[in-house]
Coordinates of C-alpha atoms in Angstrom, one line a residue:
Chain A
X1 CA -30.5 9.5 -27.3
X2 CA -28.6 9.9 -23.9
X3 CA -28.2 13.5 -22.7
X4 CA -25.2 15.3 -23.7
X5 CA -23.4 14.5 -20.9
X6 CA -24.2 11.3 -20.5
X7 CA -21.8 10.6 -23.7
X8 CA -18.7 10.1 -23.5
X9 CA -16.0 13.1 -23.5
X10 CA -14.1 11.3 -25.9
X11 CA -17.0 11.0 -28.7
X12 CA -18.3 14.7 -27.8
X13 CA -14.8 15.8 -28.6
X14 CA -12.4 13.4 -30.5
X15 CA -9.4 15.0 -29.8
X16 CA -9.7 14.5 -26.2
X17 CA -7.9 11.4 -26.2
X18 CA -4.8 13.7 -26.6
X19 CA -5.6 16.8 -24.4
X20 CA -3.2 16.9 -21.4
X21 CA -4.6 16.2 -18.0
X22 CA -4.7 20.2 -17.5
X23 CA -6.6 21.2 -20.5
X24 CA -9.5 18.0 -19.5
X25 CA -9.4 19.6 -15.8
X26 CA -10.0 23.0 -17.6
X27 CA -12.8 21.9 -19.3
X28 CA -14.2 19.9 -16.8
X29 CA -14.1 22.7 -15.0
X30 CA -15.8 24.9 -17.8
X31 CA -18.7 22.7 -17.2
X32 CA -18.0 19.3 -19.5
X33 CA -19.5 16.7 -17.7
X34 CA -19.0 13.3 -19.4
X35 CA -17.5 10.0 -18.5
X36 CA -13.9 10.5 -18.7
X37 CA -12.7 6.7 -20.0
X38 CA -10.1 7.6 -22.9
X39 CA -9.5 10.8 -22.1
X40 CA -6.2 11.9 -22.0
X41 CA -5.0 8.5 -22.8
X42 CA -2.0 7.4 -20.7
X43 CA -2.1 9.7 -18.1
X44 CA -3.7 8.2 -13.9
X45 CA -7.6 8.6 -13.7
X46 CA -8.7 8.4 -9.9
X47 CA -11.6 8.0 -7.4
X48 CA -11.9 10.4 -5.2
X49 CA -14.0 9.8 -1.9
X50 CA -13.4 13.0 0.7
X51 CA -14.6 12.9 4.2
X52 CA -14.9 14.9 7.3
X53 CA -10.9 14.7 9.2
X54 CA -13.2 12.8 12.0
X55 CA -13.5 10.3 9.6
X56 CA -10.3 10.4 7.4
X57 CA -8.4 8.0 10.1
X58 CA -11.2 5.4 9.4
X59 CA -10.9 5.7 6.2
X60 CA -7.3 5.3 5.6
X61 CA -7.3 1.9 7.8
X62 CA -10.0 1.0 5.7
X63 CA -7.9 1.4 2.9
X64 CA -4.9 0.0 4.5
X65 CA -6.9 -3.3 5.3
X66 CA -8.4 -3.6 2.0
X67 CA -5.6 -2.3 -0.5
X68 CA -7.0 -4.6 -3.6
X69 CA -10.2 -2.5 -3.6
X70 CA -8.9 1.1 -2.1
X71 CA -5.3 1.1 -3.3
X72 CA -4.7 5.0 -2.1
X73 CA -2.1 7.2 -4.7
X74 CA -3.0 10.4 -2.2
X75 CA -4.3 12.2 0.5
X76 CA -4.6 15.4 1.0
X77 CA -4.4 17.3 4.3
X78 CA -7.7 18.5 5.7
X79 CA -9.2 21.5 4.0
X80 CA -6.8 21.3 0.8
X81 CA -8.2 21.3 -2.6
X82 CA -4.9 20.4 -4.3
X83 CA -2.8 17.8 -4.7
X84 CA 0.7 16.5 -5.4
X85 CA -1.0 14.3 -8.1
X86 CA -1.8 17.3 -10.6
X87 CA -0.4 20.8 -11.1
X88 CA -2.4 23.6 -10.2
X89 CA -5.5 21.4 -9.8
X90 CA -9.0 22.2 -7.8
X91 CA -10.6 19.2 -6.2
X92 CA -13.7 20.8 -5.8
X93 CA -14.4 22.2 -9.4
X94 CA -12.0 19.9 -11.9
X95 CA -13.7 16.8 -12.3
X96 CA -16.7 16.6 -14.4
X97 CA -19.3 15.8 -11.8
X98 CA -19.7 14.6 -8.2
X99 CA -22.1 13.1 -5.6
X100 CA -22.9 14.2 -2.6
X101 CA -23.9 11.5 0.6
X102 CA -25.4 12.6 3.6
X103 CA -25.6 9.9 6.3
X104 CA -25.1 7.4 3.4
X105 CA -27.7 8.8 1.0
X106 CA -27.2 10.2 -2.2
X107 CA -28.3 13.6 -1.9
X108 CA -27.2 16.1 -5.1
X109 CA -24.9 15.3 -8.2
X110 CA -23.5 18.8 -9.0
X111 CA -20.9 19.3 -11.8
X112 CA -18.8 22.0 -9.0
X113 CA -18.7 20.6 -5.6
X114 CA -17.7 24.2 -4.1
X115 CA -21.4 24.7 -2.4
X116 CA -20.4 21.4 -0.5
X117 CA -17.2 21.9 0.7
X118 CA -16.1 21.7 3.7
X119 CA -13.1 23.1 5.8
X120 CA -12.5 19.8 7.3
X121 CA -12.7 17.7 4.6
X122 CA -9.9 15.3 3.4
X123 CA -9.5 13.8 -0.1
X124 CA -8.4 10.1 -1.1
X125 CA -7.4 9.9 -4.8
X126 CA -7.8 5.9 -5.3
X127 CA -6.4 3.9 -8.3
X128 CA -8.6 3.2 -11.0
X129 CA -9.2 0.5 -13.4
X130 CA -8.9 2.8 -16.3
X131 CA -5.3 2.9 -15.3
X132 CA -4.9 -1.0 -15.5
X133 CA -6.8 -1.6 -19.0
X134 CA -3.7 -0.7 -21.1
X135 CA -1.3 -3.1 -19.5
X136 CA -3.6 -6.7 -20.9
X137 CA -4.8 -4.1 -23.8
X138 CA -1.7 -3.9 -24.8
X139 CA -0.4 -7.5 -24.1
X140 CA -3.5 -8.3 -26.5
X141 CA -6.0 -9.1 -24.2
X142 CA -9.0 -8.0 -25.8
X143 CA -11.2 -5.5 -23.2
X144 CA -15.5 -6.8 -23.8
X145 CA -16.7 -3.5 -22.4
X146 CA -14.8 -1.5 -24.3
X147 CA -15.5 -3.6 -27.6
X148 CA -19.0 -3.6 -27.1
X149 CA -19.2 0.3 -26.1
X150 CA -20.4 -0.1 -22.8
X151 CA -19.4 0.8 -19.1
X152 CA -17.4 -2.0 -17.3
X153 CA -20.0 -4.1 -15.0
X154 CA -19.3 -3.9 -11.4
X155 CA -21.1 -6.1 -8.7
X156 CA -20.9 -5.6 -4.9
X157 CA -20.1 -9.2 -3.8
X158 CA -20.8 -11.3 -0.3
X159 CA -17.7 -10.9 0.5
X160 CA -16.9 -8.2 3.4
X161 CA -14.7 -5.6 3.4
X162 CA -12.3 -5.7 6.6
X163 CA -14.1 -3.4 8.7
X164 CA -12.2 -0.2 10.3
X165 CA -14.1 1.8 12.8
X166 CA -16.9 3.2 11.4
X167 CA -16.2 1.4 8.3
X168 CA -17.9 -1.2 6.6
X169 CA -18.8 -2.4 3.4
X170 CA -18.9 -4.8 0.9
X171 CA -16.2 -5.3 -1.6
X172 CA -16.9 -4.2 -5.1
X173 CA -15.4 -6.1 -8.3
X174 CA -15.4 -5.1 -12.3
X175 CA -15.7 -8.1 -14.2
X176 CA -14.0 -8.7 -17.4
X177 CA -14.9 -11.6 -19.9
X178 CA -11.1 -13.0 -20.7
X179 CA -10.9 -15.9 -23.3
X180 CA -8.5 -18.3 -21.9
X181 CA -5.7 -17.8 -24.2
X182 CA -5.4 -14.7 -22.8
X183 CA -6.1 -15.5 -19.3
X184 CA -2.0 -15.1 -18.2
X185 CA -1.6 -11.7 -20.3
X186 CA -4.7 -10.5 -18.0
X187 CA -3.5 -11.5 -14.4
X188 CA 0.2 -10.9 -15.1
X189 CA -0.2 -7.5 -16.8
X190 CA -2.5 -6.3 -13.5
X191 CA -0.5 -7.8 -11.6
X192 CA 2.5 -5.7 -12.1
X193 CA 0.1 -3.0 -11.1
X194 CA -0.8 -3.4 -7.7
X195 CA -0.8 0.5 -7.1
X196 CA -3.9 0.1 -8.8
X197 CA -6.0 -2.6 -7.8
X198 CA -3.2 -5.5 -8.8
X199 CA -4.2 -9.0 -10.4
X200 CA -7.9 -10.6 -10.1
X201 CA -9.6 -11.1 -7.1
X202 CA -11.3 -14.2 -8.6
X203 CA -11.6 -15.8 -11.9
X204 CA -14.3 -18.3 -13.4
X205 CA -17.6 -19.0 -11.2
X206 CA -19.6 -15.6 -9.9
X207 CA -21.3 -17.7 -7.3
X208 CA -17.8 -17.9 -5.7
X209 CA -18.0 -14.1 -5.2
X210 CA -21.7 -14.3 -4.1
X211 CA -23.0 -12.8 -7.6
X212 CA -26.0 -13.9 -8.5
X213 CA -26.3 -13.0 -12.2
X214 CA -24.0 -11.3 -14.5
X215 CA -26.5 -9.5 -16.6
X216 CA -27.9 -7.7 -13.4
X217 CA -24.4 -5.3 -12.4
X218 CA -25.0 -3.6 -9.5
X219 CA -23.1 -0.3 -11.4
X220 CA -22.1 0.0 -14.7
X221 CA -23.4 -2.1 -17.6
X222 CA -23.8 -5.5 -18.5
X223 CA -21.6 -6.7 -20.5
X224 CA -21.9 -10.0 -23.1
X225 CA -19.3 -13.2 -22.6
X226 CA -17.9 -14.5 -26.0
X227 CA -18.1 -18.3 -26.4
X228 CA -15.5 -19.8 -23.9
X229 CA -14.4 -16.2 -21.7
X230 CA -13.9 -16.6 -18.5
X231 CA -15.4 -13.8 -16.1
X232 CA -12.2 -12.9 -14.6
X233 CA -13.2 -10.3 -11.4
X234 CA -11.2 -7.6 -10.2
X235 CA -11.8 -5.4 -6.8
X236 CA -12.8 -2.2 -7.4
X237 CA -12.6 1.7 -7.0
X238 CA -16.1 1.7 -5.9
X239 CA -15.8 0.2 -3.0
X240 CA -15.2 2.7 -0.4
X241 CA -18.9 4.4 -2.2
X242 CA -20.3 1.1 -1.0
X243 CA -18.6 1.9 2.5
X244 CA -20.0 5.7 2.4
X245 CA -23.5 4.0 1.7
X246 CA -23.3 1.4 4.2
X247 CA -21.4 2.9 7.2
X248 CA -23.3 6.5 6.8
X249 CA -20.4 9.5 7.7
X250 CA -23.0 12.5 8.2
X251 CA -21.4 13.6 4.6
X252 CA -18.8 12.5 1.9
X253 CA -18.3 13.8 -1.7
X254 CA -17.5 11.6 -4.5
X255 CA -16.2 11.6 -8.0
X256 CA -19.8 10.5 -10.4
X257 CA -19.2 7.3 -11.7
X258 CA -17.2 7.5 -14.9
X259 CA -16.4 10.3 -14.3
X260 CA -12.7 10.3 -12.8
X261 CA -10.0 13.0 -11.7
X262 CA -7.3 13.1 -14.5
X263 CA -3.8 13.2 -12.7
X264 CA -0.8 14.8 -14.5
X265 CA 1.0 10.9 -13.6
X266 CA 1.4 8.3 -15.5
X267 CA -0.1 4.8 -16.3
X268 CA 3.5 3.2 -16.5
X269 CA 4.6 5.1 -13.3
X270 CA 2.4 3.0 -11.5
X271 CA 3.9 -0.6 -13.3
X272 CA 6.2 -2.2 -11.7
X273 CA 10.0 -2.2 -12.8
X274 CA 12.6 -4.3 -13.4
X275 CA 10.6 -7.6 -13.3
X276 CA 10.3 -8.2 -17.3
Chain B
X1 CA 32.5 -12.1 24.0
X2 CA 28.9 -10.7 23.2
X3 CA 26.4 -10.8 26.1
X4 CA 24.1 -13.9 25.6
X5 CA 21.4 -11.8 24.7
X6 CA 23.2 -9.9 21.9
X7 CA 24.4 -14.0 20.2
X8 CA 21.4 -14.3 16.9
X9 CA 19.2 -17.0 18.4
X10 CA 19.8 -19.2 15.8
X11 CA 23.0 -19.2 17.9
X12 CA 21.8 -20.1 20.6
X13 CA 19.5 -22.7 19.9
X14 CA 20.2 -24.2 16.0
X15 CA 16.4 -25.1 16.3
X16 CA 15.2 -21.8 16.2
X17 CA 15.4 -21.8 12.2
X18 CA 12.7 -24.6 12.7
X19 CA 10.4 -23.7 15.3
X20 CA 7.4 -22.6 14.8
X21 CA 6.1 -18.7 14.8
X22 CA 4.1 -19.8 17.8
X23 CA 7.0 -21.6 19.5
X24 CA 9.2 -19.0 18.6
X25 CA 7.0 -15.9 20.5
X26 CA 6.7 -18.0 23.2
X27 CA 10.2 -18.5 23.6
X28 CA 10.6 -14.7 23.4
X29 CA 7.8 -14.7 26.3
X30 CA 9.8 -16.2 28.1
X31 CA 13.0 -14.3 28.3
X32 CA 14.9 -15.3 25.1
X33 CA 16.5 -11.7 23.9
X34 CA 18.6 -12.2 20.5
X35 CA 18.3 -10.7 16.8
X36 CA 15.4 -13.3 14.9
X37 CA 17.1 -13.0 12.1
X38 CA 16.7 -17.0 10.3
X39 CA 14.1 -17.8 13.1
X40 CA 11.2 -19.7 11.6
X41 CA 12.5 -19.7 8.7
X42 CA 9.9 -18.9 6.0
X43 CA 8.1 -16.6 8.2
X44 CA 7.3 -13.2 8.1
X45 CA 8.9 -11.0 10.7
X46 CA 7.5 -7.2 11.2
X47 CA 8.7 -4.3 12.8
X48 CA 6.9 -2.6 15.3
X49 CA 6.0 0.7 16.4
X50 CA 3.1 1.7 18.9
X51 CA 1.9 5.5 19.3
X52 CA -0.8 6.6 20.8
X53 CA -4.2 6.8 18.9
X54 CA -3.6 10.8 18.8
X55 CA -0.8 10.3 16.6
X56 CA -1.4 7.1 14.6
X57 CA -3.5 9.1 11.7
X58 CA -0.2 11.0 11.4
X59 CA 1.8 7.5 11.4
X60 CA -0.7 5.8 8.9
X61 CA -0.8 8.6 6.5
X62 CA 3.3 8.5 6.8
X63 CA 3.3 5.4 5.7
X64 CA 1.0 5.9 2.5
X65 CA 3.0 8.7 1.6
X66 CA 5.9 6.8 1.8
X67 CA 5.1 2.9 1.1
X68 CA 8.8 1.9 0.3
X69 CA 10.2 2.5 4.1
X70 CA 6.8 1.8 5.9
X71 CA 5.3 -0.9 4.0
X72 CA 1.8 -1.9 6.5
X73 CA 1.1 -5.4 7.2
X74 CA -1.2 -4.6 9.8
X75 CA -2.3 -1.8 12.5
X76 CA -4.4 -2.6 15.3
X77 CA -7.0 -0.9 16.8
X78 CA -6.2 1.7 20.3
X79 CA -5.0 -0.6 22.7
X80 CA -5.8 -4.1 21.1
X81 CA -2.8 -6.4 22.2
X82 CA -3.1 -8.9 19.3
X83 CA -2.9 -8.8 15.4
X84 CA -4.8 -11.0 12.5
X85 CA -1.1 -11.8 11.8
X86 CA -0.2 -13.9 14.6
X87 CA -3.0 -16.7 16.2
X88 CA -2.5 -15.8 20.6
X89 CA 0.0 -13.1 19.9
X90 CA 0.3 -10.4 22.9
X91 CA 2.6 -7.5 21.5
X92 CA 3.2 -6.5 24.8
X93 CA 5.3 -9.6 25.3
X94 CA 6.0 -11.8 22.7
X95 CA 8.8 -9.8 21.0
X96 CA 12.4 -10.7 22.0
X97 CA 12.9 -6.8 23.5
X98 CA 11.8 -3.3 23.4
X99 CA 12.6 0.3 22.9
X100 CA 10.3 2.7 24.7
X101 CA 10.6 6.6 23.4
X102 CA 9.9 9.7 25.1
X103 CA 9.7 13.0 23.5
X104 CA 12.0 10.8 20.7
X105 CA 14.7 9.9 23.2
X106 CA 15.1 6.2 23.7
X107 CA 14.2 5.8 27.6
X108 CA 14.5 2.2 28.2
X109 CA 15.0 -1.1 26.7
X110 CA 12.7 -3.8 28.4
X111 CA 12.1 -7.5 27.2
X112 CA 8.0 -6.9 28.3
X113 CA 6.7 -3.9 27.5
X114 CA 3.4 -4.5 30.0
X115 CA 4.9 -1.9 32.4
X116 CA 5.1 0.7 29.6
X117 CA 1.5 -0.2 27.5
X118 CA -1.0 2.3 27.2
X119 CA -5.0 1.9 26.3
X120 CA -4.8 4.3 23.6
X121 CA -1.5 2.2 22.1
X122 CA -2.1 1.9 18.3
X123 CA 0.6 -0.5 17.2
X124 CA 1.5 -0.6 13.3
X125 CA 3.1 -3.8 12.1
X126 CA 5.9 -3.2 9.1
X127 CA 7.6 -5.4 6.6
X128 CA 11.0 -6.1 7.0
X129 CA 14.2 -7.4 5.0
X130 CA 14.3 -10.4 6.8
X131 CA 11.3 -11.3 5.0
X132 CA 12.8 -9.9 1.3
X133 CA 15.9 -11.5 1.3
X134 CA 14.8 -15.2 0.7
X135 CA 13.8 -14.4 -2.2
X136 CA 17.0 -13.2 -4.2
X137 CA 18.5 -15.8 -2.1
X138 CA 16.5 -18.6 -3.5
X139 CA 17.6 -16.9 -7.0
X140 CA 21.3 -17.3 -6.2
X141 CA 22.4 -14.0 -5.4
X142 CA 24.8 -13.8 -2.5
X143 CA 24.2 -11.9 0.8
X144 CA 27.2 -10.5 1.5
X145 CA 25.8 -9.6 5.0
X146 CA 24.6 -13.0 6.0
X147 CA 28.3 -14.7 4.6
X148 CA 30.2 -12.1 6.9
X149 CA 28.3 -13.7 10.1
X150 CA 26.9 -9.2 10.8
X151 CA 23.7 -7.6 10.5
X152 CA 22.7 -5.7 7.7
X153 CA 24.4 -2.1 7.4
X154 CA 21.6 0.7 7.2
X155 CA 22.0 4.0 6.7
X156 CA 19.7 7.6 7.7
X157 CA 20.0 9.1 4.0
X158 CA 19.8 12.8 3.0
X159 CA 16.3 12.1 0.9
X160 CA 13.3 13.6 3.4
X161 CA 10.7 11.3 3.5
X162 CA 7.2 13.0 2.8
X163 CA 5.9 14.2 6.2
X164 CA 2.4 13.4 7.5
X165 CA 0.8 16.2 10.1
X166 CA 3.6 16.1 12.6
X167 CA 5.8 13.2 11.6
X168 CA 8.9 13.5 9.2
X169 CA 12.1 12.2 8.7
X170 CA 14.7 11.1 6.4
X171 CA 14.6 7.9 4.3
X172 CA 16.6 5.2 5.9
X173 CA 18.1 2.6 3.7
X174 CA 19.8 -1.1 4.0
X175 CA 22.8 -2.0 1.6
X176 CA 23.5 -4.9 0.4
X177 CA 26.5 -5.6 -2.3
X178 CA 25.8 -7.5 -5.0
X179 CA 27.7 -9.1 -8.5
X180 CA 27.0 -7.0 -11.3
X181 CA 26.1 -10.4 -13.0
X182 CA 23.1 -10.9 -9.9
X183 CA 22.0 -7.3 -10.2
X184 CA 19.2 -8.3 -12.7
X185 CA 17.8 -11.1 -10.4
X186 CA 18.3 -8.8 -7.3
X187 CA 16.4 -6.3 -8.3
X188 CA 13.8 -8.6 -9.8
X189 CA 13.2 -11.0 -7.2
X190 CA 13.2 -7.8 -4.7
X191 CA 10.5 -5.7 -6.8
X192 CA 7.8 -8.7 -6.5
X193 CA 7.2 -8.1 -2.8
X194 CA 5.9 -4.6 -3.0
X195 CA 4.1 -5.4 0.4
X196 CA 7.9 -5.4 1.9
X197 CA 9.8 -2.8 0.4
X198 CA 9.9 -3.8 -3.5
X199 CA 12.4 -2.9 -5.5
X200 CA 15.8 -1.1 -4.5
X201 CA 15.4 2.5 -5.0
X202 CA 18.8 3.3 -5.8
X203 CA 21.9 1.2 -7.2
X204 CA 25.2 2.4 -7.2
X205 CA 27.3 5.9 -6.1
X206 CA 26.6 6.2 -2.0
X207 CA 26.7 9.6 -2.4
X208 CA 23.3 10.7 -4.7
X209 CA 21.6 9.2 -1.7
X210 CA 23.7 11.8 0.9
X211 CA 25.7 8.8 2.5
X212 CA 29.4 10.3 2.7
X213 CA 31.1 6.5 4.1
X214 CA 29.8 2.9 3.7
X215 CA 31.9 1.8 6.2
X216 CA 30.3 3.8 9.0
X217 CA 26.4 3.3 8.9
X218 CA 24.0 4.4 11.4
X219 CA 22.8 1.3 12.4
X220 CA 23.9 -2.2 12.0
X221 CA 27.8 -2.9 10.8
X222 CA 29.4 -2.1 8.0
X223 CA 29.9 -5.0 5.1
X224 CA 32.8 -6.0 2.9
X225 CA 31.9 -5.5 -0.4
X226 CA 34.0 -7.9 -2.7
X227 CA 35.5 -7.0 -6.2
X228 CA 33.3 -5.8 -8.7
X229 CA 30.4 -5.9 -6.0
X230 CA 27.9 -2.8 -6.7
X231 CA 26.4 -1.5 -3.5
X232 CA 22.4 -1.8 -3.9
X233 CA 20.1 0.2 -1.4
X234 CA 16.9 -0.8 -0.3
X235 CA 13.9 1.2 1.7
X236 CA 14.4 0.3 5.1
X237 CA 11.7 -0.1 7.9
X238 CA 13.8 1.3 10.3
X239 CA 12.7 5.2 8.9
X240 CA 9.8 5.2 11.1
X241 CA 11.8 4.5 14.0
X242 CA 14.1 7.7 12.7
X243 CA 10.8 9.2 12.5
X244 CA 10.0 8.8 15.9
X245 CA 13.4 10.3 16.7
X246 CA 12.9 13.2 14.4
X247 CA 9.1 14.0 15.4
X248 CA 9.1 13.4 19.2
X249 CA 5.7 11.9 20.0
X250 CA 5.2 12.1 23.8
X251 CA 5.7 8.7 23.5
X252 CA 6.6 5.7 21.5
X253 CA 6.6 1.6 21.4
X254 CA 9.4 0.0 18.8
X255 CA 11.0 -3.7 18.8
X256 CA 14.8 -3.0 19.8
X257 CA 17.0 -3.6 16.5
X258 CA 17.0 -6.8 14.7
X259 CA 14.4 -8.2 17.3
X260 CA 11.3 -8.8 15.2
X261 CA 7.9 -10.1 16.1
X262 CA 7.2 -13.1 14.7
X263 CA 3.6 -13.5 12.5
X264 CA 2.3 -16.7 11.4
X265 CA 2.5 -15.5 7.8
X266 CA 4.3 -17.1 5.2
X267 CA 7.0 -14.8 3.1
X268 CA 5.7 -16.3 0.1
X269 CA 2.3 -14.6 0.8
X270 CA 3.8 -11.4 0.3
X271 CA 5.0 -12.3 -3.1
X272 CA 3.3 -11.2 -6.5
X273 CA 1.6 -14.5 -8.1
X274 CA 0.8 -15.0 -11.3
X275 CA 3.7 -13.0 -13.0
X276 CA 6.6 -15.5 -13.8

């Protein structure tokens, strides 16, 4: 039996799939704790990685040389705790839980980040793959994690991160078992969403990518191939974590994984218009 | 009669539409002046502007909060004279001419900006129309612009870009007119290269976007529209340039109007795949 808030928020509470992203920051902020996948369906989930200002140019370049992995929906100027991304929102007591690095180590995972905070520190909200799911979902593209009740395996890869500064890193991907009749619903419907990570970085071999073995994520879960899926590979949200761990800022503060910052915006803001 | 160096250089040499990037920056190198507009054809021209490192987190984050007008292709580091975008590229010399800014007034207009570089120089590399307007092209849709022999009319708009620390500005734009029966193709063909402005961002009445008289833009020349033609308004990456005008950095780097550096990428590569 996982701990209570190891559940997700949506089977503690069924009704969260319909709260608005105010009442889930009100009771993450209350003290619930769980994975936030399904919550407040529709509405922009994000990563959020904040940093000293000394290290918020870094940072953004980072971003801006890697915009698959770290596509950026805000920054905040140093010191605030809101954002233009949610009314009346606290960064440092609204999302369920966070992590705390110092010099690249994991160092506390507290469920109010407000002991940590820092006058000088600047927040990137990052897209998030729970904001691209609907699009192939809903194209029919069925999504194995989900299916099979688990979280969505991520691997860091061989392949480098362009560096920027002080920042380096691996890239991250999510992987996705696709069967190939759905192959073009998957990369077209994320590709119409390049505010949030865009179309796959790779599809079919994981030795391409450097991975190893698919059963052994290096976050999330594993997840099981159908006869004939392709693992189709997308960059991912946790990338710039991987770039906290490896490049060592003397402290950052990160969402928990799974458990995302609910934005008031939504999903099909983020799609592109006027193509269909 | 137009001085020499004001004649398009496809004027002046018909080559130019099939040199090279490399042939072409070293033609520039050498003293050739014009607009680049159709040189290399295929190729994807940037606009530059250089600040100095104290001000490039400000320029960087203005560009994230406003990705439409400063879409980034690249920024070097503080004082680097070459870009991954362009194999031998010196950005000190290789663009056809300059505007230097001081306190945002324009101060000089040199072809070699070597006297005015600086160590701390941070140069950002933006997307341009040149590089968007193959692609409706290819579709069929007329540019009005291109068949009336002027450069594109562009317009400072009464819409305030989002500022960053000390930069803001207003949204410039670029109009183009186009059929109502090309407006679908237009705006499609113009929304799959996000990397270089996307999609329009407003169709129609000049005046919801504050512009009082077509016929009198702020920069370029004013276009004929034909019967029937709906004026169609893109993002234009001459706003940072406004910003710089706007937000007086002790000093500034730009490529004069219509004189783009040249990369060695390929328009296409800015191009969504996978979504036709």
């Amino acid at each position: 039996m996982p701990r209570t808030e190891d559940r997700p928020v949506t089977a503690i509470d069924a009704r969260a799939h319909a709260w608005s992203p105010k009442t889930a920051r009100a009771r993450f902020r209350d003290g619930l704790a769980g994975p936030t996948a399904g919550v407040a369906a529709g509405h922009t989930q994000a990563n959020l990685v904040a940093v000293p200002a000394d290290w918020a140019y870094d940072m953004l370049l980072f971003c801006q040389r890697n915009p698959k992995p770290c596509p950026v929906l805000d920054v905040t100027d140093a010191g605030a705790t809101s954002t233009v991304l949610a009314d009346g929102a606290d960064l440092r007591t609204d999302l369920p839980r966070y992590r705390v690095w110092r010099d690249g180590e994991l160092v506390d995972e507290p469920a109010d980040a407000r002991a940590y905070w820092r006058a000088d520190l600047v927040s990137f909200l990052l897209g998030c793959s729970f904001t691209f799911e609907w699009a192939p979902a809903r194209a029919g593209v069925p999504i194995r994690h989900v299916e099979q009740g688990r979280n969505v395996p991520m691997y860091a890869t061989g392949r480098a991160c362009r560096s920027a500064g002080r920042l380096r890193g691996p890239m991250v991907v999510s992987m996705r078992p696709v069967p190939p009749e759905h192959l073009r619903a998957a990369i077209r419907e994320s590709g119409l969403l390049p505010a949030v990570h865009g179309g796959p970085v790779h599809c079919g071999d994981p030795a391409a990518l450097g991975i190893a073995d698919l059963d052994r994520p290096d976050f999330g879960d594993p997840v099981a191939l159908e006869d004939g899926d392709i693992p189709v590979f997308w960059a991912c949200g946790v990338t710039p974590q991987a770039a906290v761990m490896a490049s060592r800022p003397p402290v950052a503060l990160t969402h928990a994984p799974g458990r995302m910052f609910l934005t008031d915006a939504r999903d099909e803001q983020y799609r592109l218009v006027g193509i269909d």
